[in-house]
Amino acid sequence: MATQAKPDLTSGAPDHGARHVAIIMDGNGRWAKKRFLPRIAGHRAGVEAVRRVARAAQDMGLECLTLYAFSSENWKRPASEVADLMGLLRHFIQSDIDEFHANGVRLRVVGHYQALDPSLVALIEGAMERTAGNRGPIIAIALNYGAQDELVRMARMLACRVQAGEIKAEEIGLAEVEGALYTADLPPLDLMIRTSGEQRLSNFMLWQAAYAELYFTDTLWPDFDACALAAALDAFRLRDRRFGGL
Ligand code: IPE
Ligand code: IPE
Ligand code: MG
């Protein structure tokens, strides 16, 4: 059996080479079910994992960590679960924003968050404004995010610019498309992790994942920790990224 090198958690230097890691945080419900607990218990444990992994990402020198917290399709869940998730999110921002700010983190939200409850929108915008001038890593939370919705919005935005005479249709290139995405000012995506054994993107960062490395682990999100992130970055370091070249 191949022996796996132990991940090095002591070095702050980012020798893994990844700037931007995105995580599809999946498996909260199954984690709870295994313990005969209600799904909300899994989501609560999932918030603890967010705290752990956000700290680890800073320690490991990532420039940006994007976390898929609520998809544009998650509205299909029972209203009580949606309410629980929104409540946890509200509590998370309220309780953790001081620590993020003290650590120089820039908090960002990607997705159509404006459709959430107005008081939550105000909380999100306050947190983003407060931390916008920080110089540390970006923690981006994907909320009411759907990549297909993002691409539709991008098309509409560029069509409006053409209609207004700001640019010509033939001037639209990669930079214009990327500038019209939620992720416009985030670094290019290097690594996409999905927990819980599922191997699909579930409408997450379809454009951005074009040349990202994909990493799937059976670990359920509430069990994910610094060691698990280090293992993913170790695997990433060994990948041969060719971008279509040789
Ligand atoms: C991920 O865990 C959290 C969200 C999608 C909000 P799930 O709630 O999808 O957990 P499973 O997939 O049912 O185990
Ligand atoms: C993806 O997980 C969305 C988030 C992690 C927020 P889901 O649990 O919603 O994905 P599917 O339904 O299994 O594809
Ligand atoms: Mg799931």
XYZ file of C-alpha atoms and ligand atoms in Angstrom:
275
model
C 0.000 0.000 0.000
C 1.306 3.464 -0.863
C 2.249 5.475 2.204
C 0.897 8.985 2.354
C 3.165 11.782 3.569
C 1.861 13.465 6.712
C 0.616 16.991 5.945
C 2.916 19.695 7.331
C 0.852 22.030 9.509
C 3.805 23.895 10.987
C 4.964 25.938 8.042
C 3.112 29.165 7.211
C 4.830 29.397 3.820
C 2.468 28.466 0.994
C 4.695 25.892 -0.732
C 1.543 24.197 -2.093
C 1.277 27.003 -4.663
C -2.496 27.443 -4.397
C -3.889 30.958 -4.198
C -7.613 30.287 -4.307
C -9.388 27.226 -2.935
C -13.153 26.710 -3.123
C -15.046 24.148 -1.059
C -18.444 22.555 -1.642
C -19.230 21.933 2.011
C -21.449 18.859 1.753
C -22.586 16.142 4.142
C -23.981 17.999 7.160
C -27.267 16.106 6.977
C -25.593 12.677 6.733
C -23.264 13.561 9.620
C -26.319 14.276 11.786
C -28.211 11.195 10.573
C -25.313 8.915 11.535
C -25.659 10.261 15.066
C -29.497 10.064 15.149
C -29.561 13.856 15.435
C -31.754 16.390 13.594
C -30.261 17.928 10.424
C -29.765 21.262 12.173
C -27.203 19.595 14.461
C -25.197 18.750 11.337
C -25.435 22.337 10.115
C -24.299 23.610 13.526
C -21.297 21.284 13.428
C -20.741 22.518 9.868
C -20.369 26.084 11.149
C -17.663 24.871 13.556
C -15.867 23.345 10.574
C -16.113 26.684 8.739
C -14.383 28.392 11.673
C -11.618 25.765 11.801
C -11.017 25.741 8.071
C -11.088 29.548 7.719
C -8.342 29.781 10.375
C -6.360 26.981 8.725
C -6.618 28.682 5.320
C -5.053 31.812 6.805
C -2.301 29.782 8.484
C -1.569 27.992 5.202
C -1.153 31.226 3.303
C -4.167 31.049 0.977
C -5.147 34.338 -0.649
C -8.763 33.326 -0.978
C -11.075 30.644 0.376
C -14.544 30.432 -1.162
C -17.134 28.404 0.732
C -20.403 27.221 -0.835
C -22.906 27.800 1.954
C -26.292 28.045 0.209
C -27.057 27.377 -3.428
C -29.756 28.960 -5.561
C -31.324 25.464 -5.599
C -31.278 25.003 -1.814
C -34.585 26.956 -1.610
C -36.161 23.618 -2.605
C -35.511 22.335 0.934
C -38.239 22.485 3.593
C -38.861 26.063 4.792
C -37.841 25.082 8.329
C -34.391 23.934 7.161
C -33.928 27.100 5.059
C -34.851 29.173 8.129
C -32.375 27.199 10.278
C -29.588 27.773 7.744
C -30.324 31.511 7.516
C -30.393 31.738 11.311
C -27.017 30.016 11.593
C -25.578 32.300 8.941
C -26.828 35.412 10.728
C -25.391 34.200 14.016
C -22.079 33.271 12.362
C -21.567 36.742 10.871
C -22.570 38.464 14.113
C -20.319 36.352 16.311
C -17.262 35.993 14.064
C -16.934 39.309 12.252
C -14.776 40.832 15.031
C -12.271 37.967 14.828
C -12.143 38.118 11.031
C -11.583 41.870 11.164
C -8.906 41.562 13.876
C -7.077 39.019 11.699
C -7.165 41.315 8.672
C -9.556 39.045 6.748
C -11.696 40.540 3.985
C -15.159 39.016 4.123
C -16.938 38.748 0.796
C -20.265 37.294 -0.204
C -20.743 35.958 -3.735
C -24.152 35.103 -5.167
C -27.458 36.918 -5.320
C -27.498 37.636 -1.572
C -29.700 40.708 -2.118
C -32.694 38.339 -2.334
C -32.247 37.312 1.316
C -34.068 38.902 4.250
C -33.361 42.695 4.261
C -31.888 42.606 7.781
C -29.499 39.839 6.698
C -28.571 41.820 3.573
C -27.748 44.818 5.804
C -25.640 42.607 8.085
C -23.744 41.148 5.105
C -23.108 44.549 3.558
C -21.974 45.985 6.908
C -19.509 43.095 7.343
C -18.165 43.468 3.795
C -17.748 47.250 4.154
C -16.082 46.925 7.542
C -13.461 44.482 6.287
C -13.027 45.831 2.731
C -9.870 47.805 3.591
C -8.098 44.855 5.274
C -4.952 43.431 3.712
C -5.315 39.767 4.698
C -6.901 36.823 2.901
C -10.391 36.885 1.415
C -13.001 34.586 2.873
C -15.800 34.481 0.310
C -19.119 32.917 1.289
C -21.292 31.770 -1.615
C -24.884 32.545 -0.677
C -27.897 32.077 -2.905
C -25.210 31.313 -5.456
C -25.833 29.449 -8.694
C -23.294 29.456 -11.505
C -25.957 29.311 -14.203
C -27.682 32.320 -12.632
C -24.264 34.057 -12.494
C -23.732 33.427 -16.235
C -27.220 34.659 -17.122
C -26.572 37.855 -15.131
C -23.209 38.274 -16.849
C -24.872 37.990 -20.281
C -27.534 40.537 -19.338
C -24.959 42.933 -17.876
C -22.813 42.838 -21.003
C -25.870 43.141 -23.262
C -26.900 46.280 -21.334
C -23.415 47.746 -21.767
C -23.572 47.100 -25.497
C -27.090 48.576 -25.675
C -25.912 51.693 -23.821
C -23.078 52.076 -26.320
C -20.359 51.595 -23.659
C -18.693 48.761 -25.550
C -19.095 47.038 -28.896
C -20.192 43.377 -29.024
C -16.922 42.420 -30.714
C -14.968 43.970 -27.824
C -16.357 41.393 -25.398
C -13.558 39.020 -24.409
C -12.460 36.944 -21.422
C -11.710 40.010 -19.287
C -15.161 41.518 -19.883
C -16.883 38.218 -19.033
C -14.796 37.702 -15.900
C -15.410 41.290 -14.837
C -19.150 40.665 -14.912
C -19.065 37.579 -12.637
C -19.615 37.591 -8.866
C -15.979 36.557 -8.512
C -14.649 39.510 -10.578
C -11.995 40.617 -8.083
C -11.042 37.206 -6.652
C -7.833 35.395 -7.686
C -8.145 32.601 -10.275
C -9.482 29.345 -8.828
C -6.791 26.705 -8.279
C -8.472 23.945 -6.327
C -12.085 22.864 -5.871
C -12.786 20.507 -2.965
C -16.042 18.623 -2.395
C -16.670 16.731 0.797
C -19.028 13.814 1.525
C -18.174 11.582 -1.434
C -20.406 13.259 -4.033
C -18.598 13.923 -7.291
C -20.470 16.770 -8.955
C -20.273 20.558 -9.020
C -23.925 21.253 -8.123
C -23.932 24.555 -10.041
C -20.827 25.936 -8.288
C -18.283 28.139 -10.106
C -18.758 26.525 -13.530
C -16.809 29.221 -15.368
C -14.120 29.537 -12.698
C -13.528 25.778 -12.509
C -12.400 25.601 -16.162
C -8.819 24.710 -15.164
C -9.185 24.209 -11.425
C -7.975 20.927 -9.977
C -10.806 18.862 -8.481
C -10.435 17.028 -5.178
C -13.129 14.770 -3.751
C -13.055 13.338 -0.255
C -15.473 11.041 1.585
C -15.025 13.104 4.762
C -18.318 14.721 5.763
C -18.074 18.503 6.062
C -18.496 18.662 9.885
C -15.442 16.354 10.189
C -13.273 18.454 7.848
C -10.375 20.196 9.594
C -6.913 21.738 9.123
C -5.411 18.305 8.524
C -7.962 17.536 5.807
C -7.266 20.884 4.124
C -3.520 20.241 4.305
C -4.060 16.804 2.710
C -6.011 18.420 -0.157
C -3.247 20.998 -0.661
C -0.627 18.225 -0.603
C -2.544 16.418 -3.351
C -2.824 19.691 -5.284
C 0.945 20.240 -5.052
C 1.520 16.905 -6.815
C -0.861 17.636 -9.699
C 0.597 18.416 -13.111
C -1.352 21.442 -14.390
C -0.901 21.800 -18.124
C -3.614 24.285 -19.153
C -3.734 22.654 -22.551
C 0.024 22.942 -23.138
C 2.710 20.305 -22.801
C -24.352 20.790 3.087
O -24.853 19.687 3.745
C -24.955 22.076 3.578
C -25.847 22.738 2.608
C -26.121 22.335 1.398
C -26.474 23.964 3.065
P -26.215 19.005 3.302
O -27.337 19.634 4.058
O -26.390 19.030 1.830
O -25.969 17.535 3.824
P -26.398 16.170 3.118
O -25.914 16.218 1.691
O -27.884 16.089 3.206
O -25.702 15.120 3.931
C -24.307 21.810 -2.754
O -24.751 20.802 -1.928
C -24.636 23.144 -2.158
C -23.885 23.524 -0.966
C -22.926 22.830 -0.421
C -24.252 24.786 -0.395
P -26.175 20.103 -2.134
O -26.298 19.102 -1.053
O -27.243 21.134 -2.222
O -26.008 19.434 -3.564
P -26.813 18.277 -4.285
O -28.265 18.617 -4.171
O -26.484 17.008 -3.555
O -26.299 18.277 -5.687
Mg -25.876 17.751 0.327
